[in-house]
Tab-separated table of C-alpha atoms in Angstrom:
chain	number	residue	atom	x	y	z
A	1	UNK	CA	-250.521	31.949	-88.449
A	2	UNK	CA	-250.112	33.541	-85.114
A	3	UNK	CA	-253.694	32.825	-84.226
A	4	UNK	CA	-253.359	29.164	-85.146
A	5	UNK	CA	-250.293	28.759	-82.993
A	6	UNK	CA	-252.031	30.448	-80.171
A	7	UNK	CA	-255.083	28.203	-80.532
A	8	UNK	CA	-252.872	25.130	-80.519
A	9	UNK	CA	-251.163	26.338	-77.394
A	10	UNK	CA	-254.488	27.065	-75.774
A	11	UNK	CA	-255.795	23.610	-76.641
A	12	UNK	CA	-252.662	22.007	-75.300
A	13	UNK	CA	-252.928	24.038	-72.149
A	14	UNK	CA	-256.511	22.991	-71.612
A	15	UNK	CA	-255.639	19.327	-72.171
A	16	UNK	CA	-252.774	19.535	-69.741
A	17	UNK	CA	-255.034	21.319	-67.303
A	18	UNK	CA	-257.707	18.639	-67.437
A	19	UNK	CA	-255.561	15.511	-67.391
A	20	UNK	CA	-254.560	15.711	-63.739
A	21	UNK	CA	-258.127	16.730	-62.889
A	22	UNK	CA	-259.413	13.600	-64.563
A	23	UNK	CA	-256.916	11.476	-62.718
A	24	UNK	CA	-257.789	13.137	-59.410
A	25	UNK	CA	-261.484	12.621	-59.896
A	26	UNK	CA	-261.167	9.206	-58.369
A	27	UNK	CA	-258.655	9.885	-55.763
A	28	UNK	CA	-259.577	8.466	-52.393
A	29	UNK	CA	-259.093	10.405	-49.232
A	30	UNK	CA	-258.410	8.978	-45.838
A	31	UNK	CA	-258.582	10.923	-42.652
A	32	UNK	CA	-258.084	9.692	-39.103
A	33	UNK	CA	-258.125	11.134	-35.614
A	34	UNK	CA	-257.857	9.826	-32.066
A	35	UNK	CA	-260.477	10.564	-29.469
A	36	UNK	CA	-261.188	9.044	-26.051
A	37	UNK	CA	-259.060	5.930	-26.493
A	38	UNK	CA	-260.223	5.136	-30.020
A	39	UNK	CA	-259.044	5.929	-33.501
A	40	UNK	CA	-261.673	6.963	-36.014
A	41	UNK	CA	-261.088	6.978	-39.739
A	42	UNK	CA	-263.150	8.365	-42.553
A	43	UNK	CA	-262.692	7.397	-46.187
A	44	UNK	CA	-264.247	9.132	-49.144
A	45	UNK	CA	-263.696	9.666	-52.816
A	46	UNK	CA	-262.731	13.074	-54.099
A	47	UNK	CA	-266.322	13.734	-55.166
A	48	UNK	CA	-267.462	13.267	-51.572
A	49	UNK	CA	-268.905	9.755	-51.844
A	50	UNK	CA	-267.891	7.582	-48.937
A	51	UNK	CA	-265.834	4.477	-49.520
A	52	UNK	CA	-267.971	1.495	-48.504
A	53	UNK	CA	-266.177	-1.772	-47.855
A	54	UNK	CA	-262.724	-0.315	-48.353
A	55	UNK	CA	-259.902	-2.253	-46.769
A	56	UNK	CA	-257.997	-0.394	-44.062
A	57	UNK	CA	-254.705	-1.741	-42.841
A	58	UNK	CA	-252.803	-0.211	-39.949
A	59	UNK	CA	-249.040	-0.332	-39.615
A	60	UNK	CA	-246.820	0.829	-36.797
A	61	UNK	CA	-243.720	2.991	-37.138
A	62	UNK	CA	-241.635	-0.110	-38.009
A	63	UNK	CA	-244.030	-0.949	-40.864
A	64	UNK	CA	-245.361	-3.985	-39.019
A	65	UNK	CA	-249.003	-4.868	-39.576
A	66	UNK	CA	-251.009	-3.992	-36.481
A	67	UNK	CA	-254.569	-4.668	-37.569
A	68	UNK	CA	-256.871	-4.482	-40.517
A	69	UNK	CA	-260.548	-3.950	-41.126
A	70	UNK	CA	-263.115	-2.661	-43.575
A	71	UNK	CA	-265.001	0.619	-43.781
A	72	UNK	CA	-268.754	0.590	-43.286
A	73	UNK	CA	-271.318	2.116	-45.642
A	74	UNK	CA	-270.492	5.626	-44.428
A	75	UNK	CA	-266.817	4.994	-45.076
A	76	UNK	CA	-266.088	4.892	-41.343
A	77	UNK	CA	-263.797	2.504	-39.557
A	78	UNK	CA	-262.841	2.803	-35.905
A	79	UNK	CA	-260.794	0.746	-33.498
A	80	UNK	CA	-259.313	0.986	-30.019
A	81	UNK	CA	-255.859	2.537	-29.919
A	82	UNK	CA	-253.640	-0.545	-30.265
A	83	UNK	CA	-250.477	1.111	-29.014
A	84	UNK	CA	-249.040	4.554	-28.608
A	85	UNK	CA	-246.947	4.811	-31.737
A	86	UNK	CA	-246.913	6.662	-35.033
A	87	UNK	CA	-249.500	4.647	-36.928
A	88	UNK	CA	-249.936	4.564	-40.685
A	89	UNK	CA	-253.416	3.819	-41.968
A	90	UNK	CA	-253.579	2.549	-45.513
A	91	UNK	CA	-256.872	2.572	-47.359
A	92	UNK	CA	-257.354	0.307	-50.353
A	93	UNK	CA	-260.665	1.141	-51.993
A	94	UNK	CA	-260.178	-1.321	-54.815
A	95	UNK	CA	-259.391	-0.732	-58.467
A	96	UNK	CA	-256.081	0.830	-57.640
A	97	UNK	CA	-257.493	3.516	-55.363
A	98	UNK	CA	-255.235	3.758	-52.443
A	99	UNK	CA	-254.188	6.359	-49.929
A	100	UNK	CA	-252.514	6.543	-46.582
A	101	UNK	CA	-252.717	8.669	-43.478
A	102	UNK	CA	-250.118	8.971	-40.755
A	103	UNK	CA	-251.459	9.504	-37.254
A	104	UNK	CA	-248.728	10.727	-34.912
A	105	UNK	CA	-248.507	9.370	-31.417
A	106	UNK	CA	-248.743	12.876	-29.994
A	107	UNK	CA	-252.380	12.922	-31.100
A	108	UNK	CA	-253.074	9.749	-29.153
A	109	UNK	CA	-251.526	10.902	-25.921
A	110	UNK	CA	-253.199	14.302	-25.994
A	111	UNK	CA	-255.896	14.481	-23.374
A	112	UNK	CA	-259.317	14.982	-24.767
A	113	UNK	CA	-260.358	17.117	-21.816
A	114	UNK	CA	-257.456	19.520	-22.184
A	115	UNK	CA	-259.060	22.734	-23.378
A	116	UNK	CA	-257.567	24.838	-26.078
A	117	UNK	CA	-255.810	27.875	-24.786
A	118	UNK	CA	-258.057	30.893	-25.041
A	119	UNK	CA	-256.910	33.356	-27.638
A	120	UNK	CA	-256.946	37.105	-27.994
A	121	UNK	CA	-260.388	36.928	-29.549
A	122	UNK	CA	-261.958	35.370	-26.440
A	123	UNK	CA	-260.239	37.850	-24.148
A	124	UNK	CA	-261.379	40.835	-26.164
A	125	UNK	CA	-264.881	39.402	-26.451
A	126	UNK	CA	-265.076	39.039	-22.685
A	127	UNK	CA	-263.727	42.497	-21.922
A	128	UNK	CA	-265.996	44.017	-24.527
A	129	UNK	CA	-268.937	42.205	-23.021
A	130	UNK	CA	-268.082	43.466	-19.522
A	131	UNK	CA	-267.680	47.059	-20.635
A	132	UNK	CA	-270.839	46.879	-22.719
A	133	UNK	CA	-272.887	45.510	-19.852
A	134	UNK	CA	-271.629	48.094	-17.394
A	135	UNK	CA	-272.075	50.827	-19.959
A	136	UNK	CA	-275.683	49.761	-20.455
A	137	UNK	CA	-276.224	49.576	-16.711
A	138	UNK	CA	-274.753	53.049	-16.278
A	139	UNK	CA	-276.976	54.360	-19.065
A	140	UNK	CA	-280.087	52.935	-17.425
A	141	UNK	CA	-279.018	54.264	-14.033
A	142	UNK	CA	-278.366	57.735	-15.451
A	143	UNK	CA	-281.833	57.782	-17.059
A	144	UNK	CA	-283.374	56.876	-13.726
A	145	UNK	CA	-281.512	59.647	-11.980
A	146	UNK	CA	-283.120	62.318	-14.124
B	1	UNK	CA	-259.582	26.452	-9.187
B	2	UNK	CA	-262.759	26.132	-11.209
B	3	UNK	CA	-265.182	23.304	-10.482
B	4	UNK	CA	-266.252	21.451	-13.617
B	5	UNK	CA	-269.640	20.086	-14.632
B	6	UNK	CA	-270.810	16.927	-12.934
B	7	UNK	CA	-268.451	17.025	-9.957
B	8	UNK	CA	-270.854	18.132	-7.260
B	9	UNK	CA	-274.062	16.388	-6.187
B	10	UNK	CA	-277.259	17.763	-7.716
B	11	UNK	CA	-278.602	19.182	-4.448
B	12	UNK	CA	-275.399	21.140	-3.818
B	13	UNK	CA	-275.319	22.323	-7.423
B	14	UNK	CA	-278.848	23.693	-7.230
B	15	UNK	CA	-278.425	25.123	-3.743
B	16	UNK	CA	-275.207	26.908	-4.621
B	17	UNK	CA	-276.767	28.217	-7.831
B	18	UNK	CA	-279.635	29.777	-5.903
B	19	UNK	CA	-277.307	31.262	-3.297
B	20	UNK	CA	-274.691	32.444	-5.794
B	21	UNK	CA	-277.145	34.054	-8.208
B	22	UNK	CA	-279.137	35.641	-5.368
B	23	UNK	CA	-275.986	37.177	-3.862
B	24	UNK	CA	-274.881	38.412	-7.284
B	25	UNK	CA	-278.260	39.991	-7.976
B	26	UNK	CA	-278.375	41.540	-4.505
B	27	UNK	CA	-274.957	43.103	-4.885
B	28	UNK	CA	-275.737	44.270	-8.440
B	29	UNK	CA	-278.725	46.203	-7.126
B	30	UNK	CA	-276.625	47.943	-4.513
B	31	UNK	CA	-273.809	49.286	-6.649
B	32	UNK	CA	-273.863	53.069	-6.485
B	33	UNK	CA	-273.987	54.783	-9.850
B	34	UNK	CA	-270.600	56.420	-9.451
B	35	UNK	CA	-268.959	53.066	-8.670
B	36	UNK	CA	-269.934	51.398	-11.926
B	37	UNK	CA	-266.661	52.163	-13.751
B	38	UNK	CA	-264.661	50.807	-10.825
B	39	UNK	CA	-266.685	47.586	-10.759
B	40	UNK	CA	-266.340	47.248	-14.550
B	41	UNK	CA	-262.562	47.584	-14.426
B	42	UNK	CA	-262.205	45.101	-11.566
B	43	UNK	CA	-264.507	42.689	-13.422
B	44	UNK	CA	-262.330	42.894	-16.521
B	45	UNK	CA	-259.190	42.365	-14.419
B	46	UNK	CA	-260.728	39.375	-12.633
B	47	UNK	CA	-261.855	37.913	-15.954
B	48	UNK	CA	-258.419	38.194	-17.548
B	49	UNK	CA	-256.424	37.202	-14.447
B	50	UNK	CA	-257.466	33.575	-14.900
B	51	UNK	CA	-255.325	33.473	-18.044
B	52	UNK	CA	-252.154	34.278	-16.127
B	53	UNK	CA	-250.791	30.817	-15.460
B	54	UNK	CA	-248.046	30.362	-12.924
B	55	UNK	CA	-246.075	27.236	-13.673
B	56	UNK	CA	-244.178	27.148	-10.399
B	57	UNK	CA	-244.535	24.432	-7.830
B	58	UNK	CA	-246.264	21.085	-8.219
B	59	UNK	CA	-249.010	22.090	-10.643
B	60	UNK	CA	-249.819	24.914	-12.987
B	61	UNK	CA	-252.294	27.233	-11.338
B	62	UNK	CA	-253.561	30.585	-12.444
B	63	UNK	CA	-254.239	33.876	-10.721
B	64	UNK	CA	-257.650	34.172	-9.058
B	65	UNK	CA	-257.713	37.631	-7.452
B	66	UNK	CA	-260.750	37.236	-5.180
B	67	UNK	CA	-258.885	39.012	-2.393
B	68	UNK	CA	-258.028	42.070	-4.463
B	69	UNK	CA	-261.534	42.214	-5.966
B	70	UNK	CA	-263.010	42.100	-2.476
B	71	UNK	CA	-260.637	44.711	-1.086
B	72	UNK	CA	-261.477	47.100	-3.905
B	73	UNK	CA	-265.202	46.423	-4.186
B	74	UNK	CA	-266.470	44.948	-0.945
B	75	UNK	CA	-269.789	43.140	-1.421
B	76	UNK	CA	-270.006	44.524	-4.983
B	77	UNK	CA	-267.284	41.981	-5.816
B	78	UNK	CA	-270.058	39.412	-6.208
B	79	UNK	CA	-271.125	41.101	-9.442
B	80	UNK	CA	-267.568	41.142	-10.749
B	81	UNK	CA	-267.042	37.524	-9.847
B	82	UNK	CA	-270.404	36.290	-11.107
B	83	UNK	CA	-270.011	37.999	-14.473
B	84	UNK	CA	-266.313	37.178	-14.735
B	85	UNK	CA	-266.900	33.496	-14.012
B	86	UNK	CA	-269.829	33.330	-16.443
B	87	UNK	CA	-267.670	34.743	-19.230
B	88	UNK	CA	-264.716	32.536	-18.291
B	89	UNK	CA	-267.009	29.534	-18.509
B	90	UNK	CA	-268.519	30.569	-21.835
B	91	UNK	CA	-265.378	31.811	-23.555
B	92	UNK	CA	-262.536	29.853	-21.971
B	93	UNK	CA	-264.413	26.711	-20.910
B	94	UNK	CA	-263.002	27.267	-17.437
B	95	UNK	CA	-265.413	25.677	-14.997
B	96	UNK	CA	-268.724	24.151	-15.922
B	97	UNK	CA	-271.820	26.211	-16.538
B	98	UNK	CA	-273.808	24.020	-14.157
B	99	UNK	CA	-271.160	24.532	-11.466
B	100	UNK	CA	-271.283	28.318	-11.914
B	101	UNK	CA	-273.192	28.822	-8.659
B	102	UNK	CA	-270.635	26.853	-6.683
B	103	UNK	CA	-267.799	28.711	-8.363
B	104	UNK	CA	-269.435	32.060	-7.557
B	105	UNK	CA	-269.658	31.110	-3.892
B	106	UNK	CA	-266.109	29.763	-3.888
B	107	UNK	CA	-264.703	33.083	-5.150
B	108	UNK	CA	-267.357	35.519	-3.903
B	109	UNK	CA	-267.467	34.611	-0.228
B	110	UNK	CA	-263.673	34.964	0.164
B	111	UNK	CA	-263.875	38.266	-1.712
B	112	UNK	CA	-266.472	39.663	0.687
B	113	UNK	CA	-264.494	38.382	3.680
B	114	UNK	CA	-261.352	40.025	2.301
B	115	UNK	CA	-263.240	43.236	1.673
B	116	UNK	CA	-264.351	43.296	5.291
B	117	UNK	CA	-260.819	42.417	6.412
B	118	UNK	CA	-259.308	45.218	4.355
B	119	UNK	CA	-261.825	47.867	5.394
B	120	UNK	CA	-261.512	46.899	9.066
B	121	UNK	CA	-257.745	46.799	9.325
B	122	UNK	CA	-256.549	49.354	6.777
B	123	UNK	CA	-256.729	52.037	9.427
B	124	UNK	CA	-258.194	55.495	9.429
B	125	UNK	CA	-256.741	58.190	7.224
B	126	UNK	CA	-254.065	57.737	4.623
B	127	UNK	CA	-251.576	55.294	5.991
B	128	UNK	CA	-250.082	53.897	2.846
B	129	UNK	CA	-247.684	51.396	4.347
B	130	UNK	CA	-250.410	49.859	6.438
B	131	UNK	CA	-252.801	49.730	3.484
B	132	UNK	CA	-250.195	47.915	1.391
B	133	UNK	CA	-249.603	45.303	4.079
B	134	UNK	CA	-253.288	44.775	4.820
B	135	UNK	CA	-254.071	44.688	1.089
B	136	UNK	CA	-251.375	42.094	0.510
B	137	UNK	CA	-252.724	39.982	3.362
B	138	UNK	CA	-256.220	40.296	1.893
B	139	UNK	CA	-254.880	39.110	-1.466
B	140	UNK	CA	-253.323	36.044	0.126
B	141	UNK	CA	-256.343	35.389	2.328
B	142	UNK	CA	-258.712	35.367	-0.665
B	143	UNK	CA	-257.045	32.401	-2.325
B	144	UNK	CA	-256.584	30.524	0.958
B	145	UNK	CA	-260.288	30.876	1.741
B	146	UNK	CA	-261.207	29.861	-1.817
B	147	UNK	CA	-259.159	26.681	-1.440
B	148	UNK	CA	-260.928	25.905	1.838
B	149	UNK	CA	-264.367	26.466	0.291
B	150	UNK	CA	-263.319	24.276	-2.633
B	151	UNK	CA	-262.501	21.511	-0.162
B	152	UNK	CA	-265.869	21.966	1.577
B	153	UNK	CA	-267.726	21.792	-1.747
B	154	UNK	CA	-265.820	18.745	-2.960
B	155	UNK	CA	-266.385	17.060	0.381
B	156	UNK	CA	-270.103	17.046	-0.467
B	157	UNK	CA	-269.156	15.076	-3.584
B	158	UNK	CA	-267.589	12.438	-1.353
B	159	UNK	CA	-263.999	13.605	-1.253
B	160	UNK	CA	-261.864	13.846	1.827
B	161	UNK	CA	-261.867	17.432	3.145
B	162	UNK	CA	-258.316	17.547	4.468
B	163	UNK	CA	-256.932	15.746	1.425
B	164	UNK	CA	-258.466	18.222	-1.014
B	165	UNK	CA	-257.662	21.241	1.127
B	166	UNK	CA	-254.026	20.201	1.434
B	167	UNK	CA	-253.638	19.581	-2.299
B	168	UNK	CA	-255.458	22.779	-3.275
B	169	UNK	CA	-253.416	24.888	-0.867
B	170	UNK	CA	-250.128	23.268	-1.852
B	171	UNK	CA	-250.886	23.805	-5.543
B	172	UNK	CA	-251.691	27.451	-4.911
B	173	UNK	CA	-248.769	28.441	-2.713
B	174	UNK	CA	-247.069	30.309	-5.594
B	175	UNK	CA	-250.401	31.903	-6.552
B	176	UNK	CA	-251.026	32.974	-2.958
B	177	UNK	CA	-247.611	34.616	-2.745
B	178	UNK	CA	-247.922	36.344	-6.109
B	179	UNK	CA	-251.437	37.548	-5.350
B	180	UNK	CA	-250.283	38.954	-2.022
B	181	UNK	CA	-247.559	40.952	-3.779
B	182	UNK	CA	-249.821	41.995	-6.676
B	183	UNK	CA	-252.637	43.052	-4.342
B	184	UNK	CA	-250.287	44.974	-2.074
B	185	UNK	CA	-248.696	46.792	-5.004
B	186	UNK	CA	-252.059	47.582	-6.601
B	187	UNK	CA	-253.442	48.952	-3.365
B	188	UNK	CA	-250.276	50.906	-2.707
B	189	UNK	CA	-250.514	52.429	-6.164
B	190	UNK	CA	-254.191	53.316	-5.723
B	191	UNK	CA	-253.514	54.738	-2.260
B	192	UNK	CA	-251.076	57.129	-3.874
B	193	UNK	CA	-252.979	58.173	-6.980
B	194	UNK	CA	-256.626	57.818	-5.989
B	195	UNK	CA	-257.172	57.011	-2.311
B	196	UNK	CA	-260.942	57.448	-2.588
B	197	UNK	CA	-261.041	54.233	-4.628
B	198	UNK	CA	-260.071	52.340	-1.509
B	199	UNK	CA	-263.176	53.340	0.386
B	200	UNK	CA	-265.830	50.692	0.608
B	201	UNK	CA	-268.380	50.749	-2.180
B	202	UNK	CA	-271.330	50.361	0.099
B	203	UNK	CA	-270.246	52.438	3.052
B	204	UNK	CA	-269.240	55.577	1.180
B	205	UNK	CA	-271.569	58.378	0.182
B	206	UNK	CA	-273.671	57.079	-2.642
B	207	UNK	CA	-276.136	58.766	-4.816
B	208	UNK	CA	-278.713	56.363	-6.103
B	209	UNK	CA	-279.177	53.656	-3.541
B	210	UNK	CA	-282.392	54.117	-1.648
B	211	UNK	CA	-282.253	53.728	2.086
B	212	UNK	CA	-278.744	55.027	2.645
B	213	UNK	CA	-278.159	58.451	4.027
B	214	UNK	CA	-276.122	61.073	2.227
B	215	UNK	CA	-273.169	62.608	3.977
């Protein structure tokens, strides 16, 4: 009997495991970023296919409609930054597939040309490079001296 | 104080590249064997100094250290500066790769001038107080000269010389003061622990450069 119970539990576990997977299989994803005065959005299904002709609506922080448009064949939709505000992009891919993406205003005001601060890795790489080059030069010079 | 890509006219970009790379190569060939560790350490210091941002005054500027590099290395500072700027451009995206030649001249020429200044006025023998003062002045002078060369270079791109020079100098007043103190302290420390390091790279007895006499 023990084995039967265990099998039942296993089966139930597998069913439970797969149900959310099945539901997620047609999740749509929406991603947006701001760059050089424009906002770019990309829409794709969870299997990687792009959402063609999906409806994108943009709302401001007070939930007012700012603009709307449709994704192209690659699932892309871009528009000039309408105003500096926390914008919510809502993608409706049809048949109940919907998702949203919130783009904070900090991302819009960030300067594109502002470089990322160099990290420890870059510093160590540079110092290592300097020491390596001078070490090599010293090696060559010491060979010549002989 | 790094010039970015596309700021200078093409003729100036190419001309400064030729001059900057030629000076770097010339000074690389004349580094005595025994001075290589010293040049390597100064190169590393110059490379890292650009990360030390000083957020005083009107804008955020960072340390440059051409004066100290010149005082410690003399003409060999060109190698330090050329390599340091190349790595800063590649790793930190400070200054454009096409403007590297102009940036080398902007930092290298002040360094060599400061090296001459330091070697000329530091006095004979071990006079530590005088070396500290002259070293500090060299540190300050390096950044002042770099700002002036920056203004000259940007003038070729159509900017007003005095406008740029004034802004660059004003933005670097805290840097100039800090570099003067840092250079003076560094040279004072070296004068105490290893005074031979303060002799000019090229003038001292060297052991693998052809054409210089041994003494």
